[in-house]
PDB file of C-alpha atoms and ligand atoms in Angstrom:
ATOM      1  CA  UNK A   1     -23.472 -37.640 -21.284  1.00  0.00           C
ATOM      2  CA  UNK A   2     -23.434 -37.362 -25.049  1.00  0.00           C
ATOM      3  CA  UNK A   3     -22.720 -33.719 -26.412  1.00  0.00           C
ATOM      4  CA  UNK A   4     -23.181 -32.323 -29.830  1.00  0.00           C
ATOM      5  CA  UNK A   5     -21.965 -29.100 -31.194  1.00  0.00           C
ATOM      6  CA  UNK A   6     -22.375 -27.569 -34.539  1.00  0.00           C
ATOM      7  CA  UNK A   7     -19.728 -24.559 -36.026  1.00  0.00           C
ATOM      8  CA  UNK A   8     -18.376 -23.823 -38.982  1.00  0.00           C
ATOM      9  CA  UNK A   9     -14.766 -23.493 -37.049  1.00  0.00           C
ATOM     10  CA  UNK A  10     -14.464 -27.035 -35.663  1.00  0.00           C
ATOM     11  CA  UNK A  11     -11.012 -26.445 -35.000  1.00  0.00           C
ATOM     12  CA  UNK A  12     -12.243 -23.864 -32.370  1.00  0.00           C
ATOM     13  CA  UNK A  13     -13.653 -26.766 -29.951  1.00  0.00           C
ATOM     14  CA  UNK A  14     -10.258 -28.630 -30.308  1.00  0.00           C
ATOM     15  CA  UNK A  15      -9.357 -27.306 -26.416  1.00  0.00           C
ATOM     16  CA  UNK A  16     -11.898 -29.963 -25.311  1.00  0.00           C
ATOM     17  CA  UNK A  17      -9.480 -32.652 -26.294  1.00  0.00           C
ATOM     18  CA  UNK A  18      -7.172 -31.399 -23.501  1.00  0.00           C
ATOM     19  CA  UNK A  19      -7.456 -31.673 -19.244  1.00  0.00           C
ATOM     20  CA  UNK A  20     -10.087 -33.036 -17.737  1.00  0.00           C
ATOM     21  CA  UNK A  21     -12.774 -32.780 -20.449  1.00  0.00           C
ATOM     22  CA  UNK A  22     -10.124 -34.631 -23.043  1.00  0.00           C
ATOM     23  CA  UNK A  23      -9.836 -37.691 -20.593  1.00  0.00           C
ATOM     24  CA  UNK A  24     -13.274 -37.895 -20.021  1.00  0.00           C
ATOM     25  CA  UNK A  25     -13.749 -37.902 -23.542  1.00  0.00           C
ATOM     26  CA  UNK A  26     -11.332 -40.894 -24.175  1.00  0.00           C
ATOM     27  CA  UNK A  27     -12.634 -42.604 -21.418  1.00  0.00           C
ATOM     28  CA  UNK A  28     -16.356 -42.813 -22.807  1.00  0.00           C
ATOM     29  CA  UNK A  29     -17.637 -40.452 -19.814  1.00  0.00           C
ATOM     30  CA  UNK A  30     -18.016 -37.856 -22.280  1.00  0.00           C
ATOM     31  CA  UNK A  31     -19.419 -38.464 -26.105  1.00  0.00           C
ATOM     32  CA  UNK A  32     -18.828 -35.071 -27.306  1.00  0.00           C
ATOM     33  CA  UNK A  33     -19.156 -34.466 -30.994  1.00  0.00           C
ATOM     34  CA  UNK A  34     -17.832 -31.633 -33.064  1.00  0.00           C
ATOM     35  CA  UNK A  35     -19.872 -31.090 -36.645  1.00  0.00           C
ATOM     36  CA  UNK A  36     -18.717 -28.857 -39.276  1.00  0.00           C
ATOM     37  CA  UNK A  37     -22.040 -27.158 -40.517  1.00  0.00           C
ATOM     38  CA  UNK A  38     -20.629 -27.001 -44.172  1.00  0.00           C
ATOM     39  CA  UNK A  39     -20.529 -30.414 -44.284  1.00  0.00           C
ATOM     40  CA  UNK A  40     -24.489 -29.928 -44.501  1.00  0.00           C
ATOM     41  CA  UNK A  41     -24.250 -27.508 -47.482  1.00  0.00           C
ATOM     42  CA  UNK A  42     -24.733 -28.668 -50.996  1.00  0.00           C
ATOM     43  CA  UNK A  43     -23.307 -26.077 -53.286  1.00  0.00           C
ATOM     44  CA  UNK A  44     -19.830 -25.532 -54.719  1.00  0.00           C
ATOM     45  CA  UNK A  45     -18.889 -22.845 -52.200  1.00  0.00           C
ATOM     46  CA  UNK A  46     -20.211 -24.291 -49.272  1.00  0.00           C
ATOM     47  CA  UNK A  47     -22.084 -21.480 -48.523  1.00  0.00           C
ATOM     48  CA  UNK A  48     -23.993 -20.738 -45.045  1.00  0.00           C
ATOM     49  CA  UNK A  49     -24.844 -17.483 -45.005  1.00  0.00           C
ATOM     50  CA  UNK A  50     -26.926 -14.834 -47.006  1.00  0.00           C
ATOM     51  CA  UNK A  51     -27.921 -10.999 -46.817  1.00  0.00           C
ATOM     52  CA  UNK A  52     -30.475 -10.608 -44.055  1.00  0.00           C
ATOM     53  CA  UNK A  53     -34.162  -9.828 -45.566  1.00  0.00           C
ATOM     54  CA  UNK A  54     -35.000  -6.042 -44.399  1.00  0.00           C
ATOM     55  CA  UNK A  55     -31.558  -5.031 -45.170  1.00  0.00           C
ATOM     56  CA  UNK A  56     -28.962  -3.971 -42.466  1.00  0.00           C
ATOM     57  CA  UNK A  57     -25.313  -4.760 -41.684  1.00  0.00           C
ATOM     58  CA  UNK A  58     -23.786  -8.180 -42.302  1.00  0.00           C
ATOM     59  CA  UNK A  59     -25.045 -11.347 -42.955  1.00  0.00           C
ATOM     60  CA  UNK A  60     -27.174 -14.404 -41.901  1.00  0.00           C
ATOM     61  CA  UNK A  61     -26.563 -18.054 -41.314  1.00  0.00           C
ATOM     62  CA  UNK A  62     -29.204 -19.899 -43.579  1.00  0.00           C
ATOM     63  CA  UNK A  63     -31.561 -22.369 -42.360  1.00  0.00           C
ATOM     64  CA  UNK A  64     -30.631 -25.235 -44.738  1.00  0.00           C
ATOM     65  CA  UNK A  65     -27.632 -26.334 -43.392  1.00  0.00           C
ATOM     66  CA  UNK A  66     -28.648 -25.989 -39.762  1.00  0.00           C
ATOM     67  CA  UNK A  67     -31.800 -27.929 -40.774  1.00  0.00           C
ATOM     68  CA  UNK A  68     -29.928 -30.844 -41.806  1.00  0.00           C
ATOM     69  CA  UNK A  69     -26.997 -30.632 -39.114  1.00  0.00           C
ATOM     70  CA  UNK A  70     -29.796 -30.595 -36.468  1.00  0.00           C
ATOM     71  CA  UNK A  71     -31.907 -32.990 -37.906  1.00  0.00           C
ATOM     72  CA  UNK A  72     -29.373 -35.721 -38.008  1.00  0.00           C
ATOM     73  CA  UNK A  73     -28.320 -35.045 -34.089  1.00  0.00           C
ATOM     74  CA  UNK A  74     -32.012 -35.655 -33.523  1.00  0.00           C
ATOM     75  CA  UNK A  75     -32.347 -38.716 -34.988  1.00  0.00           C
ATOM     76  CA  UNK A  76     -29.310 -39.983 -33.411  1.00  0.00           C
ATOM     77  CA  UNK A  77     -30.145 -38.633 -29.821  1.00  0.00           C
ATOM     78  CA  UNK A  78     -30.088 -41.153 -27.350  1.00  0.00           C
ATOM     79  CA  UNK A  79     -32.806 -39.389 -25.380  1.00  0.00           C
ATOM     80  CA  UNK A  80     -36.025 -41.281 -24.948  1.00  0.00           C
ATOM     81  CA  UNK A  81     -38.473 -39.234 -26.803  1.00  0.00           C
ATOM     82  CA  UNK A  82     -41.846 -41.496 -25.325  1.00  0.00           C
ATOM     83  CA  UNK A  83     -43.359 -39.559 -22.440  1.00  0.00           C
ATOM     84  CA  UNK A  84     -42.344 -35.562 -24.786  1.00  0.00           C
ATOM     85  CA  UNK A  85     -39.034 -36.030 -23.791  1.00  0.00           C
ATOM     86  CA  UNK A  86     -36.275 -34.233 -25.886  1.00  0.00           C
ATOM     87  CA  UNK A  87     -32.596 -33.586 -26.722  1.00  0.00           C
ATOM     88  CA  UNK A  88     -31.841 -30.268 -24.885  1.00  0.00           C
ATOM     89  CA  UNK A  89     -30.129 -27.500 -27.561  1.00  0.00           C
ATOM     90  CA  UNK A  90     -28.482 -24.504 -26.354  1.00  0.00           C
ATOM     91  CA  UNK A  91     -28.166 -21.721 -28.907  1.00  0.00           C
ATOM     92  CA  UNK A  92     -25.434 -19.243 -27.406  1.00  0.00           C
ATOM     93  CA  UNK A  93     -26.399 -15.507 -27.755  1.00  0.00           C
ATOM     94  CA  UNK A  94     -25.774 -12.364 -26.246  1.00  0.00           C
ATOM     95  CA  UNK A  95     -29.670 -12.349 -26.196  1.00  0.00           C
ATOM     96  CA  UNK A  96     -30.334 -15.625 -24.083  1.00  0.00           C
ATOM     97  CA  UNK A  97     -30.674 -16.150 -20.551  1.00  0.00           C
ATOM     98  CA  UNK A  98     -27.596 -15.825 -18.744  1.00  0.00           C
ATOM     99  CA  UNK A  99     -25.472 -18.897 -17.925  1.00  0.00           C
ATOM    100  CA  UNK A 100     -24.880 -19.671 -14.226  1.00  0.00           C
ATOM    101  CA  UNK A 101     -23.722 -22.481 -11.879  1.00  0.00           C
ATOM    102  CA  UNK A 102     -27.236 -23.177 -11.308  1.00  0.00           C
ATOM    103  CA  UNK A 103     -28.064 -23.410 -14.864  1.00  0.00           C
ATOM    104  CA  UNK A 104     -24.664 -26.191 -15.391  1.00  0.00           C
ATOM    105  CA  UNK A 105     -25.768 -28.572 -12.622  1.00  0.00           C
ATOM    106  CA  UNK A 106     -29.103 -28.931 -14.096  1.00  0.00           C
ATOM    107  CA  UNK A 107     -27.671 -29.140 -17.434  1.00  0.00           C
ATOM    108  CA  UNK A 108     -25.465 -31.917 -16.444  1.00  0.00           C
ATOM    109  CA  UNK A 109     -28.079 -34.019 -15.499  1.00  0.00           C
ATOM    110  CA  UNK A 110     -29.355 -34.255 -19.099  1.00  0.00           C
ATOM    111  CA  UNK A 111     -28.406 -37.319 -21.316  1.00  0.00           C
ATOM    112  CA  UNK A 112     -27.808 -35.235 -24.414  1.00  0.00           C
ATOM    113  CA  UNK A 113     -27.312 -31.548 -25.197  1.00  0.00           C
ATOM    114  CA  UNK A 114     -26.270 -30.073 -28.514  1.00  0.00           C
ATOM    115  CA  UNK A 115     -25.100 -26.780 -29.266  1.00  0.00           C
ATOM    116  CA  UNK A 116     -25.498 -24.457 -32.285  1.00  0.00           C
ATOM    117  CA  UNK A 117     -22.959 -21.806 -32.724  1.00  0.00           C
ATOM    118  CA  UNK A 118     -23.927 -18.830 -34.475  1.00  0.00           C
ATOM    119  CA  UNK A 119     -21.648 -16.758 -36.409  1.00  0.00           C
ATOM    120  CA  UNK A 120     -22.125 -13.636 -38.520  1.00  0.00           C
ATOM    121  CA  UNK A 121     -25.449 -11.264 -37.328  1.00  0.00           C
ATOM    122  CA  UNK A 122     -27.341 -14.829 -36.060  1.00  0.00           C
ATOM    123  CA  UNK A 123     -28.917 -17.892 -37.432  1.00  0.00           C
ATOM    124  CA  UNK A 124     -32.233 -17.382 -39.290  1.00  0.00           C
ATOM    125  CA  UNK A 125     -34.763 -17.276 -36.621  1.00  0.00           C
ATOM    126  CA  UNK A 126     -37.120 -19.967 -38.421  1.00  0.00           C
ATOM    127  CA  UNK A 127     -34.225 -22.578 -37.733  1.00  0.00           C
ATOM    128  CA  UNK A 128     -35.104 -22.256 -33.592  1.00  0.00           C
ATOM    129  CA  UNK A 129     -38.988 -22.541 -34.690  1.00  0.00           C
ATOM    130  CA  UNK A 130     -37.942 -25.718 -36.504  1.00  0.00           C
ATOM    131  CA  UNK A 131     -35.592 -27.013 -33.814  1.00  0.00           C
ATOM    132  CA  UNK A 132     -38.162 -26.796 -31.194  1.00  0.00           C
ATOM    133  CA  UNK A 133     -39.904 -29.753 -32.871  1.00  0.00           C
ATOM    134  CA  UNK A 134     -37.478 -32.509 -32.100  1.00  0.00           C
ATOM    135  CA  UNK A 135     -35.203 -30.199 -28.901  1.00  0.00           C
ATOM    136  CA  UNK A 136     -35.863 -28.530 -26.153  1.00  0.00           C
ATOM    137  CA  UNK A 137     -34.525 -25.208 -27.401  1.00  0.00           C
ATOM    138  CA  UNK A 138     -32.827 -22.805 -24.782  1.00  0.00           C
ATOM    139  CA  UNK A 139     -30.848 -19.069 -25.952  1.00  0.00           C
ATOM    140  CA  UNK A 140     -27.806 -19.223 -23.635  1.00  0.00           C
ATOM    141  CA  UNK A 141     -25.709 -15.714 -22.817  1.00  0.00           C
ATOM    142  CA  UNK A 142     -22.289 -16.280 -20.912  1.00  0.00           C
ATOM    143  CA  UNK A 143     -22.283 -12.809 -20.006  1.00  0.00           C
ATOM    144  CA  UNK A 144     -23.412  -8.906 -21.397  1.00  0.00           C
ATOM    145  CA  UNK A 145     -20.594  -9.055 -23.823  1.00  0.00           C
ATOM    146  CA  UNK A 146     -20.438  -9.481 -27.672  1.00  0.00           C
ATOM    147  CA  UNK A 147     -18.529 -12.232 -28.824  1.00  0.00           C
ATOM    148  CA  UNK A 148     -17.796 -13.169 -32.688  1.00  0.00           C
ATOM    149  CA  UNK A 149     -19.389 -16.158 -32.378  1.00  0.00           C
ATOM    150  CA  UNK A 150     -20.861 -19.037 -30.097  1.00  0.00           C
ATOM    151  CA  UNK A 151     -17.471 -21.256 -29.918  1.00  0.00           C
ATOM    152  CA  UNK A 152     -15.733 -19.571 -26.811  1.00  0.00           C
ATOM    153  CA  UNK A 153     -19.280 -19.769 -25.354  1.00  0.00           C
ATOM    154  CA  UNK A 154     -19.438 -23.236 -25.737  1.00  0.00           C
ATOM    155  CA  UNK A 155     -15.547 -24.013 -24.507  1.00  0.00           C
ATOM    156  CA  UNK A 156     -17.082 -22.227 -21.092  1.00  0.00           C
ATOM    157  CA  UNK A 157     -20.431 -24.386 -20.969  1.00  0.00           C
ATOM    158  CA  UNK A 158     -18.912 -27.443 -21.982  1.00  0.00           C
ATOM    159  CA  UNK A 159     -16.227 -27.346 -19.415  1.00  0.00           C
ATOM    160  CA  UNK A 160     -18.391 -26.007 -16.318  1.00  0.00           C
ATOM    161  CA  UNK A 161     -21.435 -28.571 -17.136  1.00  0.00           C
ATOM    162  CA  UNK A 162     -18.482 -31.231 -18.069  1.00  0.00           C
ATOM    163  CA  UNK A 163     -16.813 -31.008 -14.578  1.00  0.00           C
ATOM    164  CA  UNK A 164     -19.983 -31.722 -12.702  1.00  0.00           C
ATOM    165  CA  UNK A 165     -20.685 -35.047 -14.368  1.00  0.00           C
ATOM    166  CA  UNK A 166     -19.299 -37.926 -12.230  1.00  0.00           C
ATOM    167  CA  UNK A 167     -16.183 -39.015 -12.973  1.00  0.00           C
ATOM    168  CA  UNK A 168     -14.822 -36.275 -14.627  1.00  0.00           C
ATOM    169  CA  UNK A 169     -13.099 -34.115 -11.543  1.00  0.00           C
ATOM    170  CA  UNK A 170     -11.035 -36.851 -10.044  1.00  0.00           C
ATOM    171  CA  UNK A 171     -11.842 -35.462  -6.075  1.00  0.00           C
ATOM    172  CA  UNK A 172     -16.004 -34.310  -5.873  1.00  0.00           C
ATOM    173  CA  UNK A 173     -15.076 -33.134  -2.486  1.00  0.00           C
ATOM    174  CA  UNK A 174     -13.417 -29.956  -4.624  1.00  0.00           C
ATOM    175  CA  UNK A 175     -16.825 -29.187  -6.162  1.00  0.00           C
ATOM    176  CA  UNK A 176     -18.551 -28.468  -2.797  1.00  0.00           C
ATOM    177  CA  UNK A 177     -16.187 -25.738  -1.415  1.00  0.00           C
ATOM    178  CA  UNK A 178     -15.917 -23.879  -4.500  1.00  0.00           C
ATOM    179  CA  UNK A 179     -17.435 -20.265  -5.976  1.00  0.00           C
ATOM    180  CA  UNK A 180     -21.087 -20.082  -6.289  1.00  0.00           C
ATOM    181  CA  UNK A 181     -21.755 -23.516  -5.063  1.00  0.00           C
ATOM    182  CA  UNK A 182     -23.072 -22.102  -1.726  1.00  0.00           C
ATOM    183  CA  UNK A 183     -24.041 -18.118  -2.974  1.00  0.00           C
ATOM    184  CA  UNK A 184     -20.576 -16.845  -1.829  1.00  0.00           C
ATOM    185  CA  UNK A 185     -17.150 -16.839  -3.371  1.00  0.00           C
ATOM    186  CA  UNK A 186     -14.943 -19.095  -2.664  1.00  0.00           C
ATOM    187  CA  UNK A 187     -12.320 -18.184   0.258  1.00  0.00           C
ATOM    188  CA  UNK A 188      -8.804 -17.812  -0.453  1.00  0.00           C
ATOM    189  CA  UNK A 189      -6.183 -20.430  -0.617  1.00  0.00           C
ATOM    190  CA  UNK A 190      -2.704 -20.993   0.544  1.00  0.00           C
ATOM    191  CA  UNK A 191       0.237 -23.301   0.499  1.00  0.00           C
ATOM    192  CA  UNK A 192       4.043 -23.546   1.210  1.00  0.00           C
ATOM    193  CA  UNK A 193       5.719 -21.959   2.452  1.00  0.00           C
ATOM    194  CA  UNK A 194       4.432 -20.426   5.397  1.00  0.00           C
ATOM    195  CA  UNK A 195       6.212 -17.188   5.199  1.00  0.00           C
ATOM    196  CA  UNK A 196       6.906 -15.557   1.673  1.00  0.00           C
ATOM    197  CA  UNK A 197       8.939 -12.758   0.299  1.00  0.00           C
ATOM    198  CA  UNK A 198       7.374 -10.786   3.666  1.00  0.00           C
ATOM    199  CA  UNK A 199       3.772 -12.067   2.839  1.00  0.00           C
ATOM    200  CA  UNK A 200       2.347 -14.595   5.613  1.00  0.00           C
ATOM    201  CA  UNK A 201      -0.211 -17.398   5.506  1.00  0.00           C
ATOM    202  CA  UNK A 202      -2.616 -16.438   8.146  1.00  0.00           C
ATOM    203  CA  UNK A 203      -1.955 -17.611  11.504  1.00  0.00           C
ATOM    204  CA  UNK A 204      -5.296 -19.458  11.892  1.00  0.00           C
ATOM    205  CA  UNK A 205      -4.426 -21.991   9.094  1.00  0.00           C
ATOM    206  CA  UNK A 206      -1.479 -23.121  10.828  1.00  0.00           C
ATOM    207  CA  UNK A 207      -2.988 -23.939  13.908  1.00  0.00           C
ATOM    208  CA  UNK A 208      -4.898 -27.509  13.195  1.00  0.00           C
ATOM    209  CA  UNK A 209      -8.158 -26.147  14.764  1.00  0.00           C
ATOM    210  CA  UNK A 210     -10.698 -26.902  12.157  1.00  0.00           C
ATOM    211  CA  UNK A 211     -13.921 -25.103  14.016  1.00  0.00           C
ATOM    212  CA  UNK A 212     -11.594 -22.123  13.650  1.00  0.00           C
ATOM    213  CA  UNK A 213     -10.078 -22.508  10.379  1.00  0.00           C
ATOM    214  CA  UNK A 214     -14.008 -23.302   9.029  1.00  0.00           C
ATOM    215  CA  UNK A 215     -15.067 -20.319  10.630  1.00  0.00           C
ATOM    216  CA  UNK A 216     -12.049 -18.070   9.343  1.00  0.00           C
ATOM    217  CA  UNK A 217     -12.557 -19.636   5.881  1.00  0.00           C
ATOM    218  CA  UNK A 218     -16.843 -18.380   5.948  1.00  0.00           C
ATOM    219  CA  UNK A 219     -15.628 -14.913   7.362  1.00  0.00           C
ATOM    220  CA  UNK A 220     -13.465 -14.565   4.147  1.00  0.00           C
ATOM    221  CA  UNK A 221     -16.215 -15.668   1.871  1.00  0.00           C
ATOM    222  CA  UNK A 222     -18.744 -13.296   3.103  1.00  0.00           C
ATOM    223  CA  UNK A 223     -16.173 -10.193   3.524  1.00  0.00           C
ATOM    224  CA  UNK A 224     -15.012 -11.145  -0.347  1.00  0.00           C
ATOM    225  CA  UNK A 225     -18.551 -11.495  -1.666  1.00  0.00           C
ATOM    226  CA  UNK A 226     -19.320  -8.500  -0.133  1.00  0.00           C
ATOM    227  CA  UNK A 227     -16.885  -6.445  -2.021  1.00  0.00           C
ATOM    228  CA  UNK A 228     -16.419  -8.192  -4.872  1.00  0.00           C
ATOM    229  CA  UNK A 229     -20.507  -9.253  -5.699  1.00  0.00           C
ATOM    230  CA  UNK A 230     -22.851  -7.096  -3.295  1.00  0.00           C
ATOM    231  CA  UNK A 231     -25.443  -8.405  -5.733  1.00  0.00           C
ATOM    232  CA  UNK A 232     -25.099 -11.926  -4.092  1.00  0.00           C
ATOM    233  CA  UNK A 233     -24.673 -11.041  -0.617  1.00  0.00           C
ATOM    234  CA  UNK A 234     -28.635  -9.416  -1.078  1.00  0.00           C
ATOM    235  CA  UNK A 235     -29.735 -12.619  -2.277  1.00  0.00           C
ATOM    236  CA  UNK A 236     -28.232 -14.672   0.814  1.00  0.00           C
ATOM    237  CA  UNK A 237     -31.565 -16.595   2.830  1.00  0.00           C
ATOM    238  CA  UNK A 238     -31.017 -14.870   6.486  1.00  0.00           C
ATOM    239  CA  UNK A 239     -32.710 -17.486   8.211  1.00  0.00           C
ATOM    240  CA  UNK A 240     -29.263 -19.898   7.029  1.00  0.00           C
ATOM    241  CA  UNK A 241     -26.562 -17.066   8.422  1.00  0.00           C
ATOM    242  CA  UNK A 242     -25.228 -17.437  12.356  1.00  0.00           C
ATOM    243  CA  UNK A 243     -24.594 -14.976  14.662  1.00  0.00           C
ATOM    244  CA  UNK A 244     -20.729 -14.733  13.096  1.00  0.00           C
ATOM    245  CA  UNK A 245     -21.988 -14.502   9.468  1.00  0.00           C
ATOM    246  CA  UNK A 246     -24.281 -11.706  10.894  1.00  0.00           C
ATOM    247  CA  UNK A 247     -21.329 -10.118  12.540  1.00  0.00           C
ATOM    248  CA  UNK A 248     -19.068 -10.609   9.477  1.00  0.00           C
ATOM    249  CA  UNK A 249     -21.657  -9.013   6.997  1.00  0.00           C
ATOM    250  CA  UNK A 250     -22.533  -6.001   9.633  1.00  0.00           C
ATOM    251  CA  UNK A 251     -18.349  -5.310   9.254  1.00  0.00           C
ATOM    252  CA  UNK A 252     -18.694  -5.493   5.370  1.00  0.00           C
ATOM    253  CA  UNK A 253     -21.485  -2.906   5.057  1.00  0.00           C
ATOM    254  CA  UNK A 254     -24.464  -5.200   5.445  1.00  0.00           C
ATOM    255  CA  UNK A 255     -27.671  -5.770   8.026  1.00  0.00           C
ATOM    256  CA  UNK A 256     -30.279  -8.123   8.549  1.00  0.00           C
ATOM    257  CA  UNK A 257     -33.771  -6.222   8.116  1.00  0.00           C
ATOM    258  CA  UNK A 258     -37.040  -7.891   8.480  1.00  0.00           C
ATOM    259  CA  UNK A 259     -35.284 -11.180   7.849  1.00  0.00           C
ATOM    260  CA  UNK A 260     -33.743  -9.750   4.264  1.00  0.00           C
ATOM    261  CA  UNK A 261     -29.971  -8.778   3.977  1.00  0.00           C
ATOM    262  CA  UNK A 262     -29.441  -5.475   2.898  1.00  0.00           C
ATOM    263  CA  UNK A 263     -26.770  -2.913   2.223  1.00  0.00           C
ATOM    264  CA  UNK A 264     -26.625  -0.082   5.274  1.00  0.00           C
ATOM    265  CA  UNK A 265     -25.452   2.083   2.087  1.00  0.00           C
ATOM    266  CA  UNK A 266     -27.218   1.682  -1.138  1.00  0.00           C
ATOM    267  CA  UNK A 267     -25.543  -0.660  -3.308  1.00  0.00           C
ATOM    268  CA  UNK A 268     -24.244  -0.017  -6.777  1.00  0.00           C
ATOM    269  CA  UNK A 269     -26.382  -2.352  -9.382  1.00  0.00           C
ATOM    270  CA  UNK A 270     -23.091  -3.222 -11.279  1.00  0.00           C
TER     271      UNK A 270
HETATM  272  N1  ADE B 301     -22.247 -14.886 -28.860  1.00  0.00           N
HETATM  273  C1  ADE B 301     -22.100 -13.840 -29.028  1.00  0.00           C
HETATM  274  N2  ADE B 301     -22.053 -13.344 -27.634  1.00  0.00           N
HETATM  275  C2  ADE B 301     -22.139 -14.147 -26.798  1.00  0.00           C
HETATM  276  C3  ADE B 301     -22.273 -14.005 -25.476  1.00  0.00           C
HETATM  277  N3  ADE B 301     -21.957 -13.199 -24.742  1.00  0.00           N
HETATM  278  N4  ADE B 301     -22.881 -15.640 -24.995  1.00  0.00           N
HETATM  279  C4  ADE B 301     -23.008 -16.479 -25.397  1.00  0.00           C
HETATM  280  N5  ADE B 301     -22.844 -16.538 -26.853  1.00  0.00           N
HETATM  281  C5  ADE B 301     -22.587 -15.132 -27.633  1.00  0.00           C
END
């Protein structure tokens, strides 16, 4: 996969040299290129921003450097454009669609992703219109809070997407059982010693009984998700829940009514 990131703080992306993503880059599994937006300016001050039309606080990123940077990335894209295919341009923004594990799986299939890191009050909206000619443009948020720019969001998204590319995570099994892969949070894990500072590893995990261990873990997933993320529980497909799952949910405050998982008491929407 090819990834291009455009930013006025390319140093921010240095963390992508580390750990599994760094290794994938060195092994050419991931062709990741970071571009300094200021390299696409032509004035002495390498200006990337200006005052907003219509007034208001702060500065807006100028269109010309963005057009030059994105134009070059589009030209270099390995995507076969016949049949209307385009590389994907992700524009991190608190006003975007929320990034999820499902989106990470979808994006991990793409041959070419580009990321446009905005700063200040954002990028001139015409850049988005212009970019749509060459890219499938997606404004994406990593959560309902505001960052100073897109760089930290890109670090999060590239890590979440990159680790799903075959060959990046050493043991692909570990992707199967993690949080969000089946709509539930992951079960708690333990290692040696079995007894530590008066805290014991749950007995069943020492039993060697794989059926019981699987049941214990699934119950923990359901209990934990019910407490921490009730919004995920009510989205479960009730037809896929067995008698034990239903029992665990009942004890965690949920019932199955008309084929749907519902809270016995109203759920706090947060
Ligand atoms: N830029 C500023 N805030 C952001 C957020 N929550 N997600 C993605 N990009 C952002």
